GROMACS .gro file of C-alpha atoms in nm:
model
  461
    1MET     CA    1  -5.625  -6.765   2.361
    2THR     CA    2  -5.812  -6.488   2.539
    3GLU     CA    3  -5.671  -6.136   2.550
    4ASP     CA    4  -5.601  -6.175   2.923
    5LEU     CA    5  -5.392  -6.491   2.919
    6ASP     CA    6  -5.043  -6.562   2.799
    7ALA     CA    7  -5.047  -6.811   2.513
    8LYS     CA    8  -4.855  -7.072   2.719
    9ASP     CA    9  -5.098  -7.054   3.013
   10LEU     CA   10  -5.430  -7.219   3.082
   11TYR     CA   11  -5.694  -7.042   3.284
   12GLU     CA   12  -5.743  -7.218   3.616
   13ILE     CA   13  -6.062  -7.248   3.816
   14PRO     CA   14  -6.003  -7.365   4.175
   15LEU     CA   15  -6.256  -7.502   4.419
   16ILE     CA   16  -6.408  -7.242   4.648
   17ARG     CA   17  -6.491  -7.381   4.991
   18ALA     CA   18  -6.675  -7.135   5.214
   19GLY     CA   19  -6.518  -6.845   5.024
   20VAL     CA   20  -6.163  -6.983   5.019
   21ALA     CA   21  -5.999  -7.093   4.693
   22ARG     CA   22  -5.843  -7.439   4.714
   23GLN     CA   23  -5.672  -7.678   4.477
   24SER     CA   24  -5.765  -8.040   4.416
   25SER     CA   25  -5.563  -8.342   4.312
   26GLU     CA   26  -5.844  -8.426   4.068
   27ARG     CA   27  -5.867  -8.191   3.771
   28ALA     CA   28  -6.031  -8.170   3.431
   29GLU     CA   29  -5.918  -7.994   3.117
   30LEU     CA   30  -6.167  -7.776   2.936
   31THR     CA   31  -6.139  -7.742   2.561
   32GLY     CA   32  -6.314  -7.502   2.330
   33VAL     CA   33  -6.568  -7.642   2.087
   34ASP     CA   34  -6.287  -7.640   1.830
   35GLY     CA   35  -6.071  -7.866   2.051
   36THR     CA   36  -5.832  -7.596   2.173
   37LEU     CA   37  -5.724  -7.653   2.535
   38LEU     CA   38  -5.831  -7.342   2.730
   39ALA     CA   39  -5.872  -7.410   3.102
   40THR     CA   40  -5.811  -7.642   3.395
   41VAL     CA   41  -6.086  -7.699   3.649
   42HIS     CA   42  -6.028  -7.839   3.999
   43LEU     CA   43  -6.288  -8.104   4.086
   44ALA     CA   44  -6.452  -8.184   4.418
   45PRO     CA   45  -6.516  -8.547   4.519
   46PRO     CA   46  -6.847  -8.632   4.691
   47LEU     CA   47  -6.694  -8.639   5.041
   48LEU     CA   48  -6.566  -8.283   4.997
   49ALA     CA   49  -6.915  -8.176   4.893
   50ARG     CA   50  -7.056  -8.300   5.224
   51LEU     CA   51  -6.777  -8.132   5.422
   52THR     CA   52  -6.831  -7.802   5.240
   53VAL     CA   53  -7.202  -7.804   5.323
   54ALA     CA   54  -7.109  -7.856   5.688
   55ASP     CA   55  -6.862  -7.565   5.673
   56ALA     CA   56  -7.126  -7.337   5.522
   57ARG     CA   57  -7.381  -7.437   5.781
   58ALA     CA   58  -7.145  -7.365   6.072
   59GLY     CA   59  -7.091  -6.996   5.988
   60GLU     CA   60  -7.269  -6.717   6.170
   61GLU     CA   61  -7.576  -6.540   6.032
   62ARG     CA   62  -7.465  -6.255   5.801
   63THR     CA   63  -7.722  -6.218   5.525
   64PRO     CA   64  -7.580  -6.012   5.235
   65THR     CA   65  -7.711  -5.659   5.210
   66PRO     CA   66  -7.871  -5.510   4.897
   67GLU     CA   67  -7.572  -5.272   4.875
   68GLN     CA   68  -7.327  -5.562   4.870
   69LEU     CA   69  -7.526  -5.738   4.599
   70ALA     CA   70  -7.544  -5.424   4.385
   71ASP     CA   71  -7.167  -5.369   4.427
   72ALA     CA   72  -7.106  -5.728   4.319
   73GLY     CA   73  -7.312  -5.672   4.005
   74ARG     CA   74  -7.104  -5.371   3.907
   75LEU     CA   75  -6.786  -5.571   3.961
   76PHE     CA   76  -6.917  -5.861   3.754
   77GLU     CA   77  -6.993  -5.629   3.465
   78THR     CA   78  -6.688  -5.401   3.468
   79ALA     CA   79  -6.396  -5.535   3.673
   80THR     CA   80  -6.102  -5.762   3.604
   81ILE     CA   81  -6.171  -6.055   3.835
   82ASN     CA   82  -5.945  -6.354   3.892
   83GLY     CA   83  -5.728  -6.236   3.605
   84LEU     CA   84  -6.011  -6.201   3.353
   85SER     CA   85  -6.146  -5.876   3.217
   86PRO     CA   86  -6.514  -5.875   3.115
   87GLN     CA   87  -6.407  -5.936   2.755
   88GLY     CA   88  -6.176  -6.219   2.859
   89TYR     CA   89  -6.458  -6.383   3.052
   90CYS     CA   90  -6.695  -6.354   2.754
   91ASP     CA   91  -6.436  -6.504   2.523
   92LEU     CA   92  -6.370  -6.808   2.742
   93GLN     CA   93  -6.737  -6.866   2.817
   94ALA     CA   94  -6.829  -6.850   2.448
   95ARG     CA   95  -6.545  -7.070   2.324
   96VAL     CA   96  -6.600  -7.348   2.578
   97ALA     CA   97  -6.982  -7.346   2.603
   98GLY     CA   98  -7.033  -7.278   2.231
   99VAL     CA   99  -7.270  -6.990   2.306
  100PRO     CA  100  -7.234  -6.687   2.075
  101ILE     CA  101  -7.017  -6.425   2.242
  102ALA     CA  102  -7.293  -6.166   2.196
  103VAL     CA  103  -7.498  -6.366   2.449
  104ALA     CA  104  -7.217  -6.354   2.704
  105ARG     CA  105  -7.167  -5.980   2.643
  106HIS     CA  106  -7.526  -5.879   2.703
  107SER     CA  107  -7.538  -6.119   2.998
  108LEU     CA  108  -7.280  -5.896   3.169
  109ARG     CA  109  -7.547  -5.624   3.187
  110ASP     CA  110  -7.829  -5.868   3.264
  111VAL     CA  111  -7.641  -6.013   3.560
  112ALA     CA  112  -7.550  -5.667   3.690
  113GLU     CA  113  -7.913  -5.553   3.670
  114THR     CA  114  -8.031  -5.867   3.847
  115PHE     CA  115  -7.780  -5.808   4.128
  116ALA     CA  116  -7.905  -5.450   4.162
  117ASN     CA  117  -8.273  -5.556   4.167
  118VAL     CA  118  -8.247  -5.849   4.408
  119GLY     CA  119  -8.353  -5.640   4.707
  120ALA     CA  120  -8.657  -5.495   4.530
  121ARG     CA  121  -8.752  -5.837   4.397
  122PHE     CA  122  -8.729  -5.994   4.742
  123LEU     CA  123  -8.965  -5.729   4.881
  124ALA     CA  124  -9.207  -5.778   4.590
  125GLU     CA  125  -9.219  -6.152   4.654
  126ARG     CA  126  -9.279  -6.115   5.029
  127PRO     CA  127  -9.638  -6.209   5.128
  128ALA     CA  128  -9.850  -5.909   5.227
  129GLY     CA  129  -9.946  -6.055   5.564
  130VAL     CA  130  -9.590  -6.093   5.688
  131GLY     CA  131  -9.468  -5.837   5.937
  132GLY     CA  132  -9.176  -5.797   6.171
  133VAL     CA  133  -9.152  -5.945   6.520
  134PRO     CA  134  -9.497  -5.892   6.676
  135ALA     CA  135  -9.550  -5.672   6.979
  136SER     CA  136  -9.556  -5.828   7.324
  137GLY     CA  137  -9.869  -6.031   7.380
  138GLU     CA  138  -9.951  -6.058   7.010
  139ILE     CA  139  -9.918  -6.342   6.762
  140GLY     CA  140  -9.813  -6.239   6.415
  141THR     CA  141  -9.667  -6.382   6.098
  142VAL     CA  142  -9.298  -6.404   6.015
  143TRP     CA  143  -9.135  -6.519   5.691
  144THR     CA  144  -8.854  -6.759   5.762
  145ARG     CA  145  -8.620  -6.985   5.567
  146ARG     CA  146  -8.690  -7.354   5.522
  147GLY     CA  147  -8.321  -7.423   5.580
  148ASP     CA  148  -7.975  -7.268   5.580
  149VAL     CA  149  -7.785  -7.421   5.285
  150LEU     CA  150  -7.899  -7.432   4.922
  151ALA     CA  151  -7.720  -7.652   4.670
  152VAL     CA  152  -7.739  -7.540   4.306
  153ILE     CA  153  -7.685  -7.803   4.037
  154ALA     CA  154  -7.635  -7.567   3.744
  155PRO     CA  155  -7.641  -7.609   3.364
  156SER     CA  156  -7.411  -7.475   3.091
  157ASN     CA  157  -7.668  -7.348   2.843
  158ASN     CA  158  -7.687  -6.973   2.912
  159PRO     CA  159  -7.494  -6.750   3.155
  160GLY     CA  160  -7.813  -6.569   3.253
  161THR     CA  161  -7.941  -6.890   3.416
  162HIS     CA  162  -7.722  -6.820   3.718
  163THR     CA  163  -7.910  -6.503   3.808
  164GLN     CA  164  -8.186  -6.719   3.953
  165TRP     CA  165  -7.992  -6.830   4.258
  166LEU     CA  166  -7.920  -6.471   4.364
  167THR     CA  167  -8.264  -6.462   4.528
  168ALA     CA  168  -8.142  -6.728   4.769
  169LEU     CA  169  -7.868  -6.496   4.892
  170ALA     CA  170  -8.123  -6.224   4.965
  171CYS     CA  171  -8.317  -6.483   5.164
  172GLY     CA  172  -8.005  -6.555   5.371
  173TYR     CA  173  -7.913  -6.896   5.229
  174ARG     CA  174  -7.553  -7.012   5.208
  175LEU     CA  175  -7.490  -7.133   4.851
  176VAL     CA  176  -7.293  -7.431   4.727
  177VAL     CA  177  -7.288  -7.433   4.346
  178ARG     CA  178  -7.191  -7.727   4.130
  179PRO     CA  179  -7.149  -7.563   3.788
  180GLY     CA  180  -7.225  -7.714   3.452
  181THR     CA  181  -6.933  -7.892   3.289
  182ARG     CA  182  -6.887  -7.637   3.012
  183ASP     CA  183  -6.956  -7.316   3.202
  184PRO     CA  184  -6.781  -7.292   3.538
  185PHE     CA  185  -6.672  -6.940   3.433
  186THR     CA  186  -7.000  -6.759   3.504
  187PRO     CA  187  -7.062  -6.882   3.862
  188ALA     CA  188  -6.690  -6.848   3.941
  189ARG     CA  189  -6.698  -6.484   3.832
  190MET     CA  190  -7.023  -6.416   4.021
  191ILE     CA  191  -6.890  -6.569   4.342
  192ALA     CA  192  -6.560  -6.380   4.315
  193ALA     CA  193  -6.751  -6.053   4.266
  194LEU     CA  194  -6.971  -6.125   4.568
  195LEU     CA  195  -6.669  -6.198   4.786
  196GLU     CA  196  -6.496  -5.880   4.671
  197ALA     CA  197  -6.813  -5.687   4.756
  198GLY     CA  198  -6.791  -5.808   5.115
  199VAL     CA  199  -7.035  -6.099   5.130
  200ALA     CA  200  -6.939  -6.333   5.416
  201PRO     CA  201  -6.715  -6.612   5.279
  202HIS     CA  202  -6.914  -6.903   5.423
  203TYR     CA  203  -7.213  -6.798   5.212
  204LEU     CA  204  -7.036  -6.889   4.887
  205SER     CA  205  -6.887  -7.215   4.760
  206LEU     CA  206  -6.812  -7.345   4.409
  207LEU     CA  207  -6.758  -7.718   4.367
  208PRO     CA  208  -6.711  -7.837   4.009
  209GLY     CA  209  -6.749  -8.213   3.997
  210SER     CA  210  -6.922  -8.524   3.873
  211HIS     CA  211  -7.285  -8.630   3.897
  212ALA     CA  212  -7.187  -8.811   4.217
  213THR     CA  213  -7.073  -8.478   4.361
  214GLY     CA  214  -7.406  -8.325   4.267
  215ASP     CA  215  -7.590  -8.615   4.431
  216ALA     CA  216  -7.387  -8.567   4.750
  217LEU     CA  217  -7.477  -8.197   4.757
  218VAL     CA  218  -7.848  -8.270   4.713
  219GLU     CA  219  -7.830  -8.520   4.997
  220ALA     CA  220  -7.636  -8.292   5.234
  221ALA     CA  221  -7.799  -7.953   5.171
  222ASP     CA  222  -8.127  -7.840   5.324
  223LEU     CA  223  -8.271  -7.754   4.982
  224SER     CA  224  -8.145  -7.790   4.626
  225MET     CA  225  -8.219  -7.618   4.297
  226VAL     CA  226  -8.163  -7.868   4.017
  227TYR     CA  227  -8.162  -7.781   3.647
  228GLY     CA  228  -8.242  -8.062   3.408
  229GLY     CA  229  -8.488  -8.229   3.176
  230ASP     CA  230  -8.735  -8.511   3.212
  231ALA     CA  231  -8.481  -8.743   3.375
  232ALA     CA  232  -8.427  -8.495   3.659
  233ALA     CA  233  -8.803  -8.453   3.697
  234ARG     CA  234  -8.850  -8.829   3.726
  235ARG     CA  235  -8.567  -8.856   3.976
  236TYR     CA  236  -8.651  -8.565   4.205
  237GLY     CA  237  -9.014  -8.485   4.131
  238GLU     CA  238  -9.143  -8.625   4.463
  239ASP     CA  239  -8.869  -8.473   4.681
  240ARG     CA  240  -8.996  -8.155   4.849
  241ARG     CA  241  -8.638  -8.052   4.922
  242VAL     CA  242  -8.561  -8.024   4.549
  243ILE     CA  243  -8.667  -7.724   4.340
  244LEU     CA  244  -8.667  -7.829   3.974
  245ARG     CA  245  -8.587  -7.588   3.693
  246GLY     CA  246  -8.654  -7.714   3.341
  247PRO     CA  247  -8.739  -7.818   3.086
  248GLY     CA  248  -8.916  -7.504   2.964
  249ARG     CA  249  -9.117  -7.618   2.662
  250SER     CA  250  -9.224  -7.258   2.599
  251LYS     CA  251  -9.478  -7.209   2.322
  252LEU     CA  252  -9.677  -6.967   2.111
  253LEU     CA  253 -10.045  -6.998   2.027
  254HIS     CA  254 -10.136  -6.816   1.706
  255THR     CA  255 -10.488  -6.739   1.589
  256GLY     CA  256 -10.603  -6.541   1.289
  257GLU     CA  257 -10.402  -6.422   0.990
  258ILE     CA  258 -10.030  -6.478   0.941
  259THR     CA  259  -9.865  -6.135   0.940
  260GLU     CA  260  -9.509  -6.007   0.934
  261GLN     CA  261  -9.547  -5.925   1.302
  262THR     CA  262  -9.655  -6.284   1.369
  263VAL     CA  263  -9.340  -6.418   1.204
  264ASP     CA  264  -9.124  -6.157   1.380
  265VAL     CA  265  -9.243  -6.257   1.726
  266ILE     CA  266  -9.219  -6.629   1.655
  267CYS     CA  267  -8.866  -6.606   1.517
  268SER     CA  268  -8.752  -6.383   1.801
  269SER     CA  269  -8.901  -6.627   2.054
  270VAL     CA  270  -8.725  -6.920   1.889
  271GLY     CA  271  -8.386  -6.769   1.803
  272TYR     CA  272  -8.309  -6.517   2.080
  273ASP     CA  273  -7.985  -6.596   2.264
  274ALA     CA  274  -7.919  -6.873   2.010
  275GLY     CA  275  -8.226  -7.066   2.121
  276MET     CA  276  -8.063  -7.185   2.444
  277ARG     CA  277  -8.298  -7.034   2.705
  278CYS     CA  278  -8.577  -7.230   2.872
  279THR     CA  279  -8.806  -6.945   2.765
  280ASN     CA  280  -8.720  -6.984   2.395
  281ALA     CA  281  -9.021  -7.119   2.208
  282THR     CA  282  -8.997  -7.482   2.100
  283ALA     CA  283  -9.352  -7.521   1.963
  284VAL     CA  284  -9.603  -7.302   1.779
  285PHE     CA  285  -9.972  -7.396   1.756
  286THR     CA  286 -10.180  -7.221   1.489
  287ASP     CA  287 -10.536  -7.220   1.360
  288ALA     CA  288 -10.408  -7.080   1.029
  289ASP     CA  289 -10.226  -7.281   0.760
  290PRO     CA  290  -9.939  -7.458   0.944
  291ALA     CA  291  -9.744  -7.516   0.621
  292ALA     CA  292  -9.754  -7.148   0.525
  293LEU     CA  293  -9.648  -7.043   0.875
  294ALA     CA  294  -9.368  -7.301   0.886
  295ALA     CA  295  -9.234  -7.186   0.548
  296ALA     CA  296  -9.227  -6.821   0.659
  297VAL     CA  297  -9.057  -6.904   0.990
  298ALA     CA  298  -8.800  -7.131   0.821
  299GLU     CA  299  -8.708  -6.867   0.564
  300ARG     CA  300  -8.651  -6.611   0.840
  301LEU     CA  301  -8.461  -6.837   1.084
  302ALA     CA  302  -8.236  -6.967   0.805
  303ARG     CA  303  -8.081  -6.619   0.794
  304LEU     CA  304  -7.922  -6.667   1.138
  305THR     CA  305  -7.545  -6.663   1.098
  306ALA     CA  306  -7.338  -6.975   1.159
  307ALA     CA  307  -6.993  -6.868   1.283
  308PRO     CA  308  -6.737  -6.956   1.553
  309PRO     CA  309  -6.882  -6.863   1.895
  310GLN     CA  310  -6.613  -6.599   1.961
  311SER     CA  311  -6.720  -6.415   1.644
  312ALA     CA  312  -6.945  -6.113   1.687
  313ASP     CA  313  -7.147  -6.246   1.391
  314ALA     CA  314  -7.239  -6.580   1.555
  315GLN     CA  315  -7.612  -6.633   1.616
  316VAL     CA  316  -7.647  -7.009   1.666
  317PRO     CA  317  -7.479  -7.253   1.907
  318VAL     CA  318  -7.161  -7.438   1.821
  319LEU     CA  319  -7.052  -7.785   1.932
  320PRO     CA  320  -6.762  -8.013   1.846
  321LEU     CA  321  -6.843  -8.126   1.494
  322GLY     CA  322  -6.919  -8.488   1.587
  323GLU     CA  323  -7.151  -8.382   1.869
  324ALA     CA  324  -7.336  -8.138   1.646
  325ARG     CA  325  -7.394  -8.402   1.379
  326ALA     CA  326  -7.504  -8.656   1.641
  327LEU     CA  327  -7.760  -8.409   1.778
  328ARG     CA  328  -7.909  -8.353   1.434
  329THR     CA  329  -7.914  -8.730   1.374
  330GLN     CA  330  -8.102  -8.768   1.703
  331LEU     CA  331  -8.354  -8.509   1.587
  332ALA     CA  332  -8.397  -8.682   1.250
  333GLY     CA  333  -8.486  -9.002   1.434
  334SER     CA  334  -8.759  -8.822   1.630
  335LEU     CA  335  -8.955  -8.673   1.340
  336ALA     CA  336  -9.234  -8.936   1.343
  337GLY     CA  337  -9.381  -8.803   1.021
  338ALA     CA  338  -9.293  -8.437   1.074
  339VAL     CA  339  -9.100  -8.260   0.796
  340ASP     CA  340  -8.805  -8.025   0.849
  341VAL     CA  341  -8.903  -7.747   0.610
  342ALA     CA  342  -8.582  -7.558   0.684
  343ALA     CA  343  -8.354  -7.841   0.565
  344PRO     CA  344  -8.376  -7.756   0.190
  345LEU     CA  345  -8.249  -7.406   0.271
  346TYR     CA  346  -7.909  -7.546   0.373
  347PRO     CA  347  -7.732  -7.683   0.063
  348ASP     CA  348  -7.438  -7.807   0.272
  349GLY     CA  349  -7.653  -7.958   0.544
  350PRO     CA  350  -7.809  -7.859   0.879
  351VAL     CA  351  -7.470  -7.852   1.054
  352ALA     CA  352  -7.229  -7.584   0.929
  353ASP     CA  353  -6.875  -7.726   0.933
  354LEU     CA  354  -6.668  -7.429   1.055
  355GLY     CA  355  -6.343  -7.589   0.941
  356ASP     CA  356  -6.180  -7.599   1.286
  357GLY     CA  357  -6.334  -7.918   1.425
  358SER     CA  358  -6.656  -7.751   1.532
  359GLY     CA  359  -7.004  -7.731   1.382
  360ALA     CA  360  -7.277  -7.469   1.410
  361LEU     CA  361  -7.634  -7.591   1.459
  362ARG     CA  362  -7.857  -7.432   1.199
  363PRO     CA  363  -8.225  -7.383   1.292
  364ALA     CA  364  -8.479  -7.660   1.242
  365VAL     CA  365  -8.848  -7.593   1.166
  366LEU     CA  366  -9.057  -7.910   1.192
  367LEU     CA  367  -9.401  -7.913   1.032
  368CYS     CA  368  -9.646  -8.152   1.203
  369ASP     CA  369  -9.982  -8.282   1.087
  370ARG     CA  370 -10.155  -8.303   1.426
  371SER     CA  371 -10.164  -8.111   1.752
  372ASP     CA  372 -10.070  -8.411   1.967
  373HIS     CA  373  -9.747  -8.480   1.778
  374PRO     CA  374  -9.478  -8.592   2.030
  375GLY     CA  375  -9.236  -8.338   1.886
  376ALA     CA  376  -9.410  -8.063   2.083
  377ARG     CA  377  -9.239  -8.201   2.395
  378ILE     CA  378  -8.888  -8.213   2.245
  379GLU     CA  379  -8.660  -7.932   2.362
  380LEU     CA  380  -8.308  -7.912   2.219
  381SER     CA  381  -8.023  -7.669   2.280
  382PHE     CA  382  -8.046  -7.476   1.952
  383PRO     CA  383  -8.323  -7.298   1.754
  384CYS     CA  384  -8.560  -7.588   1.693
  385VAL     CA  385  -8.935  -7.532   1.667
  386TRP     CA  386  -9.232  -7.756   1.591
  387ILE     CA  387  -9.527  -7.604   1.402
  388LEU     CA  388  -9.858  -7.776   1.480
  389PRO     CA  389 -10.224  -7.732   1.381
  390TRP     CA  390 -10.471  -7.632   1.655
  391ARG     CA  391 -10.844  -7.577   1.683
  392ARG     CA  392 -11.015  -7.395   1.965
  393ALA     CA  393 -11.230  -7.699   2.043
  394GLU     CA  394 -10.910  -7.877   2.151
  395GLY     CA  395 -10.859  -7.631   2.436
  396PHE     CA  396 -10.528  -7.620   2.619
  397GLY     CA  397 -10.468  -7.992   2.638
  398PRO     CA  398 -10.191  -7.982   2.372
  399LEU     CA  399 -10.031  -7.678   2.541
  400LYS     CA  400  -9.990  -7.814   2.893
  401ASP     CA  401  -9.651  -7.818   3.070
  402THR     CA  402  -9.544  -7.480   2.935
  403LEU     CA  403  -9.310  -7.237   3.110
  404ALA     CA  404  -9.398  -6.935   2.894
  405LEU     CA  405  -9.689  -6.902   2.650
  406THR     CA  406  -9.741  -6.612   2.412
  407ILE     CA  407 -10.089  -6.583   2.260
  408LEU     CA  408 -10.086  -6.405   1.924
  409GLY     CA  409 -10.415  -6.277   1.787
  410GLY     CA  410 -10.551  -6.064   2.071
  411ASP     CA  411 -10.801  -6.313   2.213
  412GLU     CA  412 -10.840  -6.212   2.578
  413GLU     CA  413 -11.071  -6.502   2.657
  414LEU     CA  414 -10.798  -6.744   2.546
  415ALA     CA  415 -10.552  -6.568   2.777
  416ARG     CA  416 -10.790  -6.603   3.072
  417GLU     CA  417 -10.835  -6.971   2.993
  418ALA     CA  418 -10.458  -7.015   2.978
  419LEU     CA  419 -10.420  -6.860   3.323
  420ARG     CA  420 -10.658  -7.121   3.460
  421GLU     CA  421 -10.432  -7.402   3.331
  422ARG     CA  422 -10.191  -7.452   3.623
  423SER     CA  423  -9.919  -7.616   3.413
  424ILE     CA  424  -9.880  -7.296   3.207
  425ARG     CA  425  -9.654  -7.079   3.423
  426LYS     CA  426  -9.650  -6.748   3.235
  427VAL     CA  427  -9.904  -6.605   2.987
  428LEU     CA  428  -9.828  -6.317   2.749
  429LEU     CA  429 -10.109  -6.175   2.537
  430GLY     CA  430 -10.008  -5.994   2.221
  431PRO     CA  431  -9.686  -5.964   2.018
  432ILE     CA  432  -9.456  -6.029   2.314
  433PRO     CA  433  -9.169  -6.280   2.270
  434THR     CA  434  -9.180  -6.572   2.512
  435TYR     CA  435  -8.851  -6.480   2.683
  436THR     CA  436  -8.978  -6.136   2.790
  437ALA     CA  437  -8.985  -6.081   3.167
  438GLY     CA  438  -9.077  -5.800   3.401
  439ARG     CA  439  -8.845  -5.659   3.664
  440THR     CA  440  -9.014  -5.851   3.946
  441SER     CA  441  -9.233  -6.097   3.754
  442PRO     CA  442  -9.203  -6.466   3.846
  443HIS     CA  443  -9.002  -6.702   3.627
  444ASP     CA  444  -9.148  -7.036   3.730
  445GLY     CA  445  -9.332  -6.902   4.030
  446TYR     CA  446  -9.136  -6.699   4.285
  447LEU     CA  447  -8.823  -6.884   4.395
  448SER     CA  448  -8.848  -6.729   4.741
  449HIS     CA  449  -9.183  -6.907   4.791
  450ASP     CA  450  -8.993  -7.236   4.762
  451LEU     CA  451  -8.714  -7.117   4.990
  452MET     CA  452  -8.923  -6.944   5.258
  453GLU     CA  453  -9.242  -7.014   5.451
  454ALA     CA  454  -9.480  -6.811   5.664
  455ARG     CA  455  -9.504  -6.910   6.030
  456ALA     CA  456  -9.693  -6.781   6.329
  457PHE     CA  457  -9.484  -6.624   6.604
  458GLY     CA  458  -9.583  -6.469   6.935
  459THR     CA  459  -9.400  -6.346   7.243
  460THR     CA  460  -9.465  -6.205   7.586
  461ALA     CA  461  -9.114  -6.062   7.616
   0.00000   0.00000   0.00000
């Protein structure tokens, strides 16, 4: 059990409707990846989702201030909230989601910094031509919301994912969050910190629930931010009210010699935060010897430590043992001629049996014989990277649909070409890991540009 809870107790996560905690007759039990029962989560049915959106919409306009957001960040990082100290939160989040506790610990600081920077980021994203209310007799440009309520259909892969919806608060949106099944802890803590910092209650709701609950939120809200893979893209891709996040399919393009620095940047891009970010690299294209590069990357990634997620030593994700083995079986069925050059480095197999009913997912390094291998589009929730041959004459066709691309080798012309490919969302030239971000740099474009729009406004008053 966590340090904050009595051994006979389970941590309880209630619904939060317009800032007010409520219980539900429908509940789910959350177990750790080792099967230990750790928490009870109250669930919202679809009808309650629609009613909550209506409650949020009815409240008066009280956009959170930058000071309130910064205060909330400090509370998230340092305070005991809803009975959990920061360490207690990290422990629960790691044990249930299977994410190494080191990820949760540094996410405390990341979330706090994001809270503190929301105001500056909002100003940086604001179009230069937008002003205040124009003077009498003039017509100017104002930046206004596309709606009032944003639904967030969140994942469970990394606590830092939740920092993205903070921009919506700065824009004045009321938020209704349906958390991922295995990480309700992060958004619950963020919302509690925001409420304690004085944000108006009707701006914040947390509704754990089923896919049907998520569908009801998307239908009822003005806009929705939905995290998901190809299935979500197929389902919502034509709906202008839905802002899709994922999959990332981040990549590196390597030209020239294979150096220690090359391998360092690749392995950092693949393995950082246990390989569970959308900006972790899942494919590397090289004009050098792919087999030599794959062997060097595999040898380095194989050093990542497999341990229970609550251990400070853990560096790879952990799942219930059956789920971990099923995921690796799924990968084995997708090789289509590729070879996992890391597999021989694991005498007891690619899943480390931790002896408590859970299994750690050891890294996979898949060597491909052609640049158009379908593996380059496969993104899994652990360090898994495809190494593919590439020649400049092929251009950026094989590298399309990429959230973050690092170009190793110093070729500035390649970087300029990459920027002209619209499906590549971020370009990094030089030994910069794919997950690296600037203080106000866009993630997948600026979120505020999806939430806001410029309109003409004039008055004679």
